[in-house]
């Protein structure tokens, strides 16, 4: 159990229409600490009925929330932002307890998550329409942007705060109301955010949270209910496809932030020390459990040996352990299934000729989900590891000879979320950044996430963008108003 300064932030009930309630059936499920398998708390196990009620409350609340001025909505969001920052340490403790990431990363994520609230508090005041010259002198044409209505959000366990605020803040700023289903592994941060939202004055029904272990039951209600006008989802491409199909019946607007298979390319003119720093940050952040993690490291042949040696040295310095302990830089994976999946991907690569330069020690004990940071050499494109999202602290190294070959390998995937490359030649920097089929390209940078830039993917990595000035657009409809009879 994490020690919190404000114990009121540890909530175990659903938050629906401004009320903290148990599941109708009284059922609960356990939230556990992935570092040691211990139970943190039992929380309400909501389902379709509670979700339907939250949607109905959101629909009622939408009538009034959409009419609140942008300035007032902004002020409410700013209060929420302040409260998140004030309670940063408690939120970080909760995050490390339920998700496992090292405390320093949890504190960083609270800041990152809060930044979306602050950003959209500001952006919500800058929603503009147009006036357009009409062909008919008797007409005036104007456009206005209006909130889409009730939004449903389904969020993952890897960023238990930032993936929520990145959706809820633009929705509320635009004048929408929202029902959130957080991942069953990390509901405590979501409920703490709701408690702080309540304290900030977000009105009842505007932001509800339905926790539950039956994801497909809750998902079916969120996607099938005609009152929901938009679904926003972060998670795997496979689940994204199912949700998209479910949303088709009622033609909902959708934002999909899905899987990735990020190439990380090191060219022969790169600063190798910088490239290693970038690879470490991109690959091993959150124990490799991010959609934008370097998934394939492509190194030009002439610098391959030097890069591999420096990378292994850096990996040897990582400290694996409970994220709550001092100095730990790699926490556990989220659960046993995740550990088994990473082990099986690595074992398969090794059986097919990959060489372990460091790592691959696996779990430390029956209840512990640690995978030691690993670097694999002799990896080639034919191996499954180059086509699957690893979602663990494993860096597969491949070699290439020419720029064209690097681009071809990098783009040979249905995914298109993030890509990275290290090079100094200005021509190459321009050519490669244009040729990569990815929504996000980090050039000489391993960490690209920020509230001010558009985050999102091409191809099977998703639809839409989050953060930045574009992130609010997905929560707005453009209405065209034609005023006729002006001179009659
Ligand atoms: C993700 O992994 O889905 C998000 C990563 C980020 O925001 O940096």
Tab-separated table of C-alpha atoms and ligand atoms in Angstrom:
chain	number	residue	atom	x	y	z
A	1	UNK	CA	0.000	0.000	0.000
A	2	UNK	CA	1.563	3.357	-0.988
A	3	UNK	CA	1.908	5.939	1.788
A	4	UNK	CA	-0.022	9.022	0.753
A	5	UNK	CA	-0.014	12.475	2.357
A	6	UNK	CA	-3.646	12.823	1.283
A	7	UNK	CA	-5.299	9.438	1.823
A	8	UNK	CA	-8.474	10.788	0.231
A	9	UNK	CA	-6.817	10.205	-3.135
A	10	UNK	CA	-6.991	6.434	-2.723
A	11	UNK	CA	-10.470	5.730	-4.077
A	12	UNK	CA	-12.129	2.355	-4.560
A	13	UNK	CA	-15.496	3.290	-6.042
A	14	UNK	CA	-16.867	4.263	-9.425
A	15	UNK	CA	-17.297	7.987	-10.048
A	16	UNK	CA	-20.591	8.479	-11.894
A	17	UNK	CA	-22.588	11.695	-12.180
A	18	UNK	CA	-20.573	13.289	-9.379
A	19	UNK	CA	-21.224	10.386	-6.964
A	20	UNK	CA	-18.793	7.795	-5.607
A	21	UNK	CA	-20.652	4.493	-5.844
A	22	UNK	CA	-20.144	0.748	-5.578
A	23	UNK	CA	-20.845	-1.531	-8.537
A	24	UNK	CA	-24.566	-2.418	-8.641
A	25	UNK	CA	-23.784	-6.083	-8.038
A	26	UNK	CA	-21.380	-5.190	-5.222
A	27	UNK	CA	-18.504	-6.960	-6.995
A	28	UNK	CA	-14.912	-5.792	-6.661
A	29	UNK	CA	-11.583	-6.731	-8.201
A	30	UNK	CA	-8.054	-6.514	-6.829
A	31	UNK	CA	-5.484	-3.956	-7.955
A	32	UNK	CA	-2.012	-5.402	-7.449
A	33	UNK	CA	1.550	-4.126	-7.378
A	34	UNK	CA	3.451	-5.607	-10.362
A	35	UNK	CA	6.724	-5.437	-8.400
A	36	UNK	CA	5.703	-8.164	-5.954
A	37	UNK	CA	2.154	-9.231	-6.726
A	38	UNK	CA	0.770	-7.862	-3.457
A	39	UNK	CA	-2.761	-6.512	-3.373
A	40	UNK	CA	-3.063	-2.727	-3.033
A	41	UNK	CA	-6.850	-2.526	-2.709
A	42	UNK	CA	-10.105	-4.045	-3.981
A	43	UNK	CA	-12.088	-1.666	-6.166
A	44	UNK	CA	-15.570	-1.543	-7.681
A	45	UNK	CA	-16.059	-3.827	-10.660
A	46	UNK	CA	-18.425	-1.884	-12.918
A	47	UNK	CA	-20.015	-3.222	-16.095
A	48	UNK	CA	-22.463	-2.298	-18.849
A	49	UNK	CA	-25.225	-1.049	-16.532
A	50	UNK	CA	-23.005	1.428	-14.692
A	51	UNK	CA	-21.472	2.528	-17.998
A	52	UNK	CA	-24.932	3.203	-19.436
A	53	UNK	CA	-25.747	5.314	-16.387
A	54	UNK	CA	-22.519	7.296	-16.745
A	55	UNK	CA	-23.309	7.932	-20.434
A	56	UNK	CA	-26.836	9.114	-19.565
A	57	UNK	CA	-25.391	11.482	-16.950
A	58	UNK	CA	-22.855	12.756	-19.504
A	59	UNK	CA	-25.649	13.406	-21.983
A	60	UNK	CA	-27.622	15.435	-19.430
A	61	UNK	CA	-24.515	17.329	-18.304
A	62	UNK	CA	-23.574	18.120	-21.914
A	63	UNK	CA	-26.581	20.489	-22.233
A	64	UNK	CA	-25.169	22.790	-19.576
A	65	UNK	CA	-21.390	22.213	-19.933
A	66	UNK	CA	-21.430	23.187	-23.613
A	67	UNK	CA	-23.024	26.514	-22.622
A	68	UNK	CA	-20.427	27.348	-19.982
A	69	UNK	CA	-18.147	30.015	-21.454
A	70	UNK	CA	-14.753	28.925	-22.731
A	71	UNK	CA	-13.220	31.229	-20.137
A	72	UNK	CA	-14.990	29.487	-17.261
A	73	UNK	CA	-14.206	26.014	-18.591
A	74	UNK	CA	-10.590	27.122	-18.856
A	75	UNK	CA	-10.600	28.327	-15.251
A	76	UNK	CA	-11.948	24.964	-14.055
A	77	UNK	CA	-9.250	23.117	-15.994
A	78	UNK	CA	-6.576	25.405	-14.543
A	79	UNK	CA	-7.781	24.603	-11.021
A	80	UNK	CA	-7.584	20.901	-11.892
A	81	UNK	CA	-4.052	21.410	-13.213
A	82	UNK	CA	-3.006	23.165	-9.983
A	83	UNK	CA	-4.409	20.358	-7.847
A	84	UNK	CA	-2.620	17.688	-9.907
A	85	UNK	CA	0.662	19.560	-9.441
A	86	UNK	CA	0.017	20.067	-5.705
A	87	UNK	CA	-0.585	16.325	-5.306
A	88	UNK	CA	2.240	15.248	-7.596
A	89	UNK	CA	4.019	13.146	-5.008
A	90	UNK	CA	0.895	11.204	-3.999
A	91	UNK	CA	-0.040	10.608	-7.632
A	92	UNK	CA	3.495	9.406	-8.370
A	93	UNK	CA	3.384	7.023	-5.397
A	94	UNK	CA	0.056	5.613	-6.588
A	95	UNK	CA	1.416	5.236	-10.116
A	96	UNK	CA	4.529	3.364	-9.087
A	97	UNK	CA	2.472	1.111	-6.825
A	98	UNK	CA	-0.034	0.067	-9.483
A	99	UNK	CA	2.079	0.353	-12.656
A	100	UNK	CA	5.615	-0.396	-11.471
A	101	UNK	CA	7.612	2.373	-13.162
A	102	UNK	CA	10.433	3.983	-11.156
A	103	UNK	CA	9.334	6.892	-8.976
A	104	UNK	CA	11.396	9.392	-10.964
A	105	UNK	CA	9.499	8.377	-14.111
A	106	UNK	CA	6.167	8.538	-12.270
A	107	UNK	CA	6.929	12.079	-11.099
A	108	UNK	CA	7.860	12.946	-14.677
A	109	UNK	CA	4.606	11.472	-15.930
A	110	UNK	CA	2.533	13.499	-13.459
A	111	UNK	CA	4.158	16.657	-14.851
A	112	UNK	CA	3.649	15.425	-18.420
A	113	UNK	CA	-0.002	14.564	-17.716
A	114	UNK	CA	-0.681	17.857	-15.934
A	115	UNK	CA	0.840	19.730	-18.880
A	116	UNK	CA	-2.016	18.532	-21.129
A	117	UNK	CA	-4.550	19.989	-18.698
A	118	UNK	CA	-2.756	23.335	-18.611
A	119	UNK	CA	-2.272	23.348	-22.396
A	120	UNK	CA	-5.910	22.600	-23.232
A	121	UNK	CA	-7.145	25.062	-20.606
A	122	UNK	CA	-5.382	27.607	-22.818
A	123	UNK	CA	-6.298	26.070	-26.220
A	124	UNK	CA	-9.991	25.878	-25.290
A	125	UNK	CA	-10.133	29.671	-25.454
A	126	UNK	CA	-8.820	29.710	-29.022
A	127	UNK	CA	-11.510	27.803	-30.916
A	128	UNK	CA	-12.260	29.882	-33.983
A	129	UNK	CA	-14.720	29.706	-36.880
A	130	UNK	CA	-14.515	31.415	-40.284
A	131	UNK	CA	-16.466	33.793	-42.447
A	132	UNK	CA	-16.426	32.877	-46.125
A	133	UNK	CA	-17.400	35.015	-49.102
A	134	UNK	CA	-20.510	33.486	-50.674
A	135	UNK	CA	-21.156	33.226	-54.423
A	136	UNK	CA	-24.600	34.790	-53.893
A	137	UNK	CA	-24.630	38.438	-52.703
A	138	UNK	CA	-27.790	37.654	-50.706
A	139	UNK	CA	-25.885	35.150	-48.556
A	140	UNK	CA	-23.360	35.245	-45.737
A	141	UNK	CA	-21.454	32.093	-44.871
A	142	UNK	CA	-20.046	31.440	-41.435
A	143	UNK	CA	-18.564	28.374	-39.799
A	144	UNK	CA	-18.453	27.632	-36.118
A	145	UNK	CA	-16.859	24.796	-34.211
A	146	UNK	CA	-19.062	23.006	-31.707
A	147	UNK	CA	-18.331	20.224	-29.211
A	148	UNK	CA	-19.057	16.741	-30.613
A	149	UNK	CA	-21.068	15.728	-27.537
A	150	UNK	CA	-20.564	12.789	-25.198
A	151	UNK	CA	-17.108	11.233	-25.538
A	152	UNK	CA	-15.994	7.773	-24.411
A	153	UNK	CA	-12.325	7.224	-23.543
A	154	UNK	CA	-10.538	3.906	-23.099
A	155	UNK	CA	-7.020	4.265	-21.759
A	156	UNK	CA	-4.024	1.938	-21.235
A	157	UNK	CA	-1.957	0.973	-18.198
A	158	UNK	CA	1.452	2.134	-19.455
A	159	UNK	CA	0.824	5.855	-18.795
A	160	UNK	CA	-1.925	5.839	-16.142
A	161	UNK	CA	-2.207	9.645	-15.967
A	162	UNK	CA	-0.909	11.200	-19.189
A	163	UNK	CA	-3.052	9.069	-21.507
A	164	UNK	CA	-6.121	10.179	-19.539
A	165	UNK	CA	-5.416	13.904	-19.375
A	166	UNK	CA	-4.420	13.917	-23.062
A	167	UNK	CA	-8.040	12.918	-23.816
A	168	UNK	CA	-10.112	14.347	-20.985
A	169	UNK	CA	-8.588	17.848	-21.037
A	170	UNK	CA	-9.258	18.615	-24.738
A	171	UNK	CA	-12.724	17.065	-24.464
A	172	UNK	CA	-13.679	19.263	-21.503
A	173	UNK	CA	-12.023	22.342	-22.989
A	174	UNK	CA	-14.043	21.885	-26.188
A	175	UNK	CA	-17.300	21.638	-24.206
A	176	UNK	CA	-17.752	17.858	-24.432
A	177	UNK	CA	-18.551	15.567	-21.525
A	178	UNK	CA	-16.655	12.302	-21.116
A	179	UNK	CA	-16.910	8.796	-19.667
A	180	UNK	CA	-13.580	7.133	-18.973
A	181	UNK	CA	-12.782	3.436	-18.728
A	182	UNK	CA	-9.199	3.172	-17.434
A	183	UNK	CA	-7.152	-0.020	-17.727
A	184	UNK	CA	-8.030	-2.575	-15.049
A	185	UNK	CA	-4.352	-2.752	-14.036
A	186	UNK	CA	-4.126	0.996	-13.241
A	187	UNK	CA	-7.490	2.395	-12.123
A	188	UNK	CA	-6.162	4.151	-8.999
A	189	UNK	CA	-4.533	7.069	-10.819
A	190	UNK	CA	-7.733	7.534	-12.849
A	191	UNK	CA	-9.883	7.668	-9.710
A	192	UNK	CA	-7.444	10.041	-8.005
A	193	UNK	CA	-7.633	12.318	-11.067
A	194	UNK	CA	-11.436	12.238	-10.815
A	195	UNK	CA	-11.270	13.133	-7.107
A	196	UNK	CA	-9.049	16.115	-7.950
A	197	UNK	CA	-11.367	17.058	-10.816
A	198	UNK	CA	-14.300	17.022	-8.412
A	199	UNK	CA	-12.350	19.263	-6.018
A	200	UNK	CA	-11.536	21.584	-8.930
A	201	UNK	CA	-15.244	22.041	-9.602
A	202	UNK	CA	-15.821	19.885	-12.689
A	203	UNK	CA	-19.619	19.556	-12.503
A	204	UNK	CA	-21.376	16.189	-11.934
A	205	UNK	CA	-21.710	14.061	-15.060
A	206	UNK	CA	-19.112	16.041	-17.017
A	207	UNK	CA	-16.331	13.548	-16.247
A	208	UNK	CA	-17.231	10.055	-14.996
A	209	UNK	CA	-14.972	7.059	-14.410
A	210	UNK	CA	-16.141	3.456	-14.712
A	211	UNK	CA	-13.567	0.966	-13.459
A	212	UNK	CA	-14.051	-2.693	-14.238
A	213	UNK	CA	-12.396	-5.985	-15.014
A	214	UNK	CA	-14.764	-6.852	-17.904
A	215	UNK	CA	-13.248	-4.622	-20.573
A	216	UNK	CA	-15.212	-6.043	-23.496
A	217	UNK	CA	-18.559	-5.578	-21.707
A	218	UNK	CA	-17.803	-1.923	-20.879
A	219	UNK	CA	-16.270	-1.385	-24.334
A	220	UNK	CA	-19.396	-2.781	-26.034
A	221	UNK	CA	-21.572	-0.255	-24.177
A	222	UNK	CA	-19.233	2.667	-24.898
A	223	UNK	CA	-19.043	1.815	-28.607
A	224	UNK	CA	-22.662	0.702	-29.088
A	225	UNK	CA	-24.497	3.395	-27.158
A	226	UNK	CA	-25.861	5.934	-29.671
A	227	UNK	CA	-25.552	8.798	-27.157
A	228	UNK	CA	-21.753	8.522	-27.364
A	229	UNK	CA	-20.632	10.610	-30.344
A	230	UNK	CA	-16.908	9.983	-30.150
A	231	UNK	CA	-14.558	7.255	-28.961
A	232	UNK	CA	-10.950	7.990	-28.121
A	233	UNK	CA	-8.693	4.995	-27.501
A	234	UNK	CA	-5.047	4.314	-26.756
A	235	UNK	CA	-3.947	0.690	-26.911
A	236	UNK	CA	-3.082	-2.122	-29.269
A	237	UNK	CA	-3.852	-2.111	-32.982
A	238	UNK	CA	-5.780	-5.386	-32.610
A	239	UNK	CA	-8.183	-3.947	-30.002
A	240	UNK	CA	-8.363	-0.682	-31.961
A	241	UNK	CA	-9.645	-2.565	-35.006
A	242	UNK	CA	-12.358	-4.257	-32.923
A	243	UNK	CA	-13.457	-0.941	-31.386
A	244	UNK	CA	-13.504	0.754	-34.810
A	245	UNK	CA	-15.750	-2.010	-36.150
A	246	UNK	CA	-18.046	-1.649	-33.139
A	247	UNK	CA	-18.225	2.139	-33.630
A	248	UNK	CA	-19.214	1.729	-37.278
A	249	UNK	CA	-22.810	0.847	-36.369
A	250	UNK	CA	-23.451	4.323	-34.940
A	251	UNK	CA	-20.827	6.167	-37.099
A	252	UNK	CA	-18.910	7.612	-34.184
A	253	UNK	CA	-16.005	9.957	-34.604
A	254	UNK	CA	-12.873	8.104	-33.464
A	255	UNK	CA	-9.332	8.872	-32.363
A	256	UNK	CA	-7.066	5.839	-32.283
A	257	UNK	CA	-3.568	5.886	-30.813
A	258	UNK	CA	-2.429	2.341	-31.558
A	259	UNK	CA	0.663	0.171	-31.696
A	260	UNK	CA	4.081	0.986	-33.104
A	261	UNK	CA	7.220	-0.666	-34.445
A	262	UNK	CA	9.637	2.234	-34.189
A	263	UNK	CA	12.889	2.057	-36.140
A	264	UNK	CA	15.866	3.788	-34.522
A	265	UNK	CA	18.486	4.397	-37.226
A	266	UNK	CA	22.113	5.247	-36.531
A	267	UNK	CA	23.941	6.557	-39.603
A	268	UNK	CA	27.714	6.626	-39.972
A	269	UNK	CA	27.850	10.428	-39.502
A	270	UNK	CA	25.970	10.284	-36.175
A	271	UNK	CA	27.427	11.398	-32.866
A	272	UNK	CA	27.561	7.883	-31.387
A	273	UNK	CA	27.494	8.961	-27.739
A	274	UNK	CA	24.382	11.027	-28.424
A	275	UNK	CA	22.863	8.127	-30.349
A	276	UNK	CA	23.428	5.795	-27.398
A	277	UNK	CA	21.870	8.327	-25.016
A	278	UNK	CA	18.862	8.634	-27.324
A	279	UNK	CA	18.526	4.872	-27.733
A	280	UNK	CA	18.648	4.362	-23.961
A	281	UNK	CA	15.942	6.962	-23.393
A	282	UNK	CA	13.709	5.752	-26.183
A	283	UNK	CA	14.168	2.024	-25.612
A	284	UNK	CA	14.282	1.652	-21.843
A	285	UNK	CA	11.803	4.352	-20.706
A	286	UNK	CA	9.025	2.595	-18.755
A	287	UNK	CA	10.916	-0.717	-19.190
A	288	UNK	CA	10.220	-0.555	-22.916
A	289	UNK	CA	6.468	-0.459	-22.434
A	290	UNK	CA	5.592	2.482	-24.680
A	291	UNK	CA	4.091	2.635	-28.166
A	292	UNK	CA	6.913	4.936	-29.274
A	293	UNK	CA	9.790	2.787	-27.934
A	294	UNK	CA	12.617	1.998	-30.339
A	295	UNK	CA	11.615	-1.496	-31.473
A	296	UNK	CA	14.342	-2.112	-34.075
A	297	UNK	CA	17.766	-0.475	-33.884
A	298	UNK	CA	19.329	-0.201	-37.348
A	299	UNK	CA	23.037	0.648	-37.344
A	300	UNK	CA	25.179	1.440	-40.385
A	301	UNK	CA	27.801	-1.266	-40.754
A	302	UNK	CA	30.890	0.923	-40.352
A	303	UNK	CA	29.792	2.147	-36.890
A	304	UNK	CA	27.993	-1.001	-35.752
A	305	UNK	CA	30.699	-2.476	-33.483
A	306	UNK	CA	31.403	0.840	-31.761
A	307	UNK	CA	27.704	1.591	-31.219
A	308	UNK	CA	26.914	-1.911	-29.929
A	309	UNK	CA	29.785	-1.756	-27.435
A	310	UNK	CA	28.728	1.640	-26.069
A	311	UNK	CA	25.089	0.554	-25.855
A	312	UNK	CA	25.947	-2.572	-23.884
A	313	UNK	CA	28.055	-0.471	-21.475
A	314	UNK	CA	25.121	1.878	-20.890
A	315	UNK	CA	22.654	-0.989	-20.420
A	316	UNK	CA	24.963	-2.588	-17.841
A	317	UNK	CA	24.455	0.504	-15.670
A	318	UNK	CA	20.665	0.185	-15.476
A	319	UNK	CA	19.340	-0.907	-12.109
A	320	UNK	CA	16.431	-3.341	-12.124
A	321	UNK	CA	14.083	-3.490	-9.137
A	322	UNK	CA	10.993	-2.230	-7.380
A	323	UNK	CA	10.233	1.222	-8.803
A	324	UNK	CA	9.710	2.541	-5.274
A	325	UNK	CA	13.350	1.822	-4.334
A	326	UNK	CA	16.089	4.430	-4.654
A	327	UNK	CA	18.181	4.379	-7.807
A	328	UNK	CA	16.011	1.865	-9.685
A	329	UNK	CA	15.805	2.680	-13.392
A	330	UNK	CA	13.931	-0.380	-14.709
A	331	UNK	CA	10.825	-1.563	-12.901
A	332	UNK	CA	8.832	-4.745	-13.436
A	333	UNK	CA	6.728	-5.450	-16.499
A	334	UNK	CA	3.030	-4.974	-15.882
A	335	UNK	CA	2.196	-8.650	-15.322
A	336	UNK	CA	3.193	-12.239	-15.910
A	337	UNK	CA	1.574	-12.389	-19.349
A	338	UNK	CA	3.706	-9.431	-20.464
A	339	UNK	CA	6.839	-11.136	-19.118
A	340	UNK	CA	5.971	-14.381	-20.902
A	341	UNK	CA	5.371	-12.531	-24.169
A	342	UNK	CA	8.723	-10.707	-24.046
A	343	UNK	CA	10.530	-13.949	-23.109
A	344	UNK	CA	8.937	-15.790	-25.975
A	345	UNK	CA	9.835	-13.071	-28.531
A	346	UNK	CA	13.471	-13.084	-27.352
A	347	UNK	CA	13.695	-16.885	-27.195
A	348	UNK	CA	12.354	-17.170	-30.715
A	349	UNK	CA	14.940	-14.624	-31.988
A	350	UNK	CA	17.753	-16.496	-30.223
A	351	UNK	CA	16.616	-19.835	-31.661
A	352	UNK	CA	16.834	-18.209	-35.076
A	353	UNK	CA	20.383	-16.938	-34.626
A	354	UNK	CA	20.229	-13.724	-32.561
A	355	UNK	CA	23.065	-13.321	-30.058
A	356	UNK	CA	22.487	-12.020	-26.519
A	357	UNK	CA	25.064	-9.276	-25.818
A	358	UNK	CA	23.607	-8.554	-22.378
A	359	UNK	CA	20.489	-9.437	-20.403
A	360	UNK	CA	17.804	-12.071	-20.875
A	361	UNK	CA	17.845	-13.262	-17.293
A	362	UNK	CA	14.094	-13.205	-16.917
A	363	UNK	CA	12.061	-13.195	-13.756
A	364	UNK	CA	13.520	-13.136	-10.262
A	365	UNK	CA	10.726	-14.984	-8.537
A	366	UNK	CA	7.268	-16.442	-8.788
A	367	UNK	CA	5.461	-13.173	-8.057
A	368	UNK	CA	7.958	-10.867	-9.733
A	369	UNK	CA	7.668	-9.651	-13.289
A	370	UNK	CA	11.197	-8.452	-14.033
A	371	UNK	CA	12.830	-8.765	-17.419
A	372	UNK	CA	16.453	-7.724	-17.451
A	373	UNK	CA	17.396	-5.084	-20.047
A	374	UNK	CA	18.634	-6.974	-23.053
A	375	UNK	CA	20.580	-6.218	-26.234
A	376	UNK	CA	20.444	-8.681	-29.125
A	377	UNK	CA	22.933	-8.748	-32.004
A	378	UNK	CA	22.713	-10.604	-35.361
A	379	UNK	CA	19.058	-9.774	-35.751
A	380	UNK	CA	17.647	-9.783	-39.264
A	381	UNK	CA	14.439	-8.740	-40.949
A	382	UNK	CA	13.163	-12.287	-41.319
A	383	UNK	CA	12.852	-12.658	-37.527
A	384	UNK	CA	9.479	-12.140	-35.826
A	385	UNK	CA	11.089	-9.709	-33.374
A	386	UNK	CA	11.317	-7.166	-36.237
A	387	UNK	CA	7.586	-7.325	-36.843
A	388	UNK	CA	6.101	-7.564	-33.349
A	389	UNK	CA	5.761	-4.761	-30.829
A	390	UNK	CA	8.144	-6.039	-28.112
A	391	UNK	CA	6.796	-3.897	-25.242
A	392	UNK	CA	9.741	-4.809	-23.047
A	393	UNK	CA	13.354	-3.732	-22.381
A	394	UNK	CA	14.874	-5.504	-25.367
A	395	UNK	CA	16.971	-3.803	-28.066
A	396	UNK	CA	17.417	-5.843	-31.282
A	397	UNK	CA	20.351	-4.614	-33.407
A	398	UNK	CA	20.336	-4.901	-37.204
A	399	UNK	CA	22.883	-3.612	-39.698
A	400	UNK	CA	22.461	-1.812	-43.011
A	401	UNK	CA	24.768	-0.485	-45.721
A	402	UNK	CA	23.053	2.416	-47.473
A	403	UNK	CA	20.550	5.155	-46.703
A	404	UNK	CA	18.064	3.604	-49.159
A	405	UNK	CA	18.328	0.241	-47.423
A	406	UNK	CA	17.768	1.825	-43.999
A	407	UNK	CA	14.637	3.611	-45.246
A	408	UNK	CA	13.305	0.471	-46.900
A	409	UNK	CA	13.755	-1.616	-43.718
A	410	UNK	CA	12.338	1.153	-41.521
A	411	UNK	CA	9.168	1.454	-43.606
A	412	UNK	CA	8.636	-2.297	-44.030
A	413	UNK	CA	5.879	-2.508	-41.417
A	414	UNK	CA	2.146	-1.820	-41.251
A	415	UNK	CA	2.854	0.498	-38.306
A	416	UNK	CA	3.694	4.199	-38.582
A	417	UNK	CA	3.803	5.843	-35.167
A	418	UNK	CA	7.328	6.999	-34.217
A	419	UNK	CA	10.725	6.718	-35.904
A	420	UNK	CA	14.123	8.041	-34.845
A	421	UNK	CA	17.411	8.586	-36.592
A	422	UNK	CA	20.817	10.015	-35.778
A	423	UNK	CA	22.800	11.801	-38.492
A	424	UNK	CA	24.555	15.166	-38.929
A	425	UNK	CA	24.537	15.615	-42.698
A	426	UNK	CA	21.851	18.218	-43.445
A	427	UNK	CA	20.874	16.697	-46.782
A	428	UNK	CA	20.480	13.262	-45.221
A	429	UNK	CA	18.489	14.701	-42.311
A	430	UNK	CA	16.026	16.259	-44.778
A	431	UNK	CA	15.810	13.240	-47.086
A	432	UNK	CA	15.326	10.657	-44.356
A	433	UNK	CA	12.841	12.650	-42.282
A	434	UNK	CA	10.713	13.096	-45.421
A	435	UNK	CA	10.991	9.437	-46.492
A	436	UNK	CA	9.979	7.826	-43.198
A	437	UNK	CA	6.277	6.835	-43.191
A	438	UNK	CA	5.729	7.813	-39.570
A	439	UNK	CA	3.595	10.393	-37.760
A	440	UNK	CA	6.454	11.341	-35.430
A	441	UNK	CA	10.147	11.536	-36.347
A	442	UNK	CA	12.854	12.200	-33.772
A	443	UNK	CA	16.064	13.475	-35.388
A	444	UNK	CA	18.984	13.289	-32.964
A	445	UNK	CA	16.359	12.980	-30.189
A	446	UNK	CA	15.167	9.889	-28.316
A	447	UNK	CA	12.270	11.466	-26.391
A	448	UNK	CA	9.705	13.249	-28.516
A	449	UNK	CA	6.643	13.415	-26.250
A	450	UNK	CA	5.370	16.853	-25.261
A	451	UNK	CA	1.972	18.469	-24.900
A	452	UNK	CA	2.867	21.156	-27.463
A	453	UNK	CA	3.423	18.770	-30.423
A	454	UNK	CA	0.958	16.537	-32.307
A	455	UNK	CA	1.237	12.893	-31.206
A	456	UNK	CA	-0.216	10.217	-33.476
A	457	UNK	CA	0.456	7.669	-36.149
A	458	UNK	CA	0.025	6.798	-39.800
A	459	UNK	CA	-1.064	3.465	-41.296
A	460	UNK	CA	-2.155	0.901	-38.673
A	461	UNK	CA	-0.795	3.054	-35.845
A	462	UNK	CA	-3.882	5.168	-35.698
A	463	UNK	CA	-6.204	7.979	-36.583
A	464	UNK	CA	-6.006	11.547	-35.306
A	465	UNK	CA	-3.527	13.538	-33.255
A	466	UNK	CA	-3.332	14.262	-29.519
A	467	UNK	CA	-1.749	17.263	-27.824
A	468	UNK	CA	-0.795	20.512	-29.617
A	469	UNK	CA	-3.217	22.884	-31.322
A	470	UNK	CA	-4.504	19.918	-33.380
A	471	UNK	CA	-5.485	17.822	-30.366
A	472	UNK	CA	-8.682	19.744	-29.659
A	473	UNK	CA	-9.973	19.498	-33.251
A	474	UNK	CA	-11.013	15.864	-32.819
A	475	UNK	CA	-13.477	16.965	-30.130
A	476	UNK	CA	-15.135	19.550	-32.379
A	477	UNK	CA	-17.604	19.456	-35.255
A	478	UNK	CA	-17.509	22.164	-37.925
A	479	UNK	CA	-20.937	23.636	-38.531
A	480	UNK	CA	-21.521	25.706	-41.663
A	481	UNK	CA	-24.273	28.279	-41.379
A	482	UNK	CA	-25.592	29.849	-44.586
A	483	UNK	CA	-27.437	33.126	-43.887
A	484	UNK	CA	-29.709	33.824	-46.839
A	485	UNK	CA	-32.001	36.714	-47.736
A	486	UNK	CA	-29.547	39.334	-46.604
A	487	UNK	CA	-30.713	41.945	-49.157
A	488	UNK	CA	-34.337	40.885	-49.428
B	1	LIG	C1	2.270	5.607	-25.468
B	1	LIG	O1	3.134	4.779	-25.319
B	1	LIG	O2	1.150	5.293	-25.850
B	1	LIG	C2	2.490	7.071	-25.176
B	1	LIG	C3	3.885	7.454	-25.042
B	1	LIG	C4	4.087	8.930	-24.831
B	1	LIG	O3	3.144	9.722	-24.688
B	1	LIG	O4	5.232	9.319	-24.816
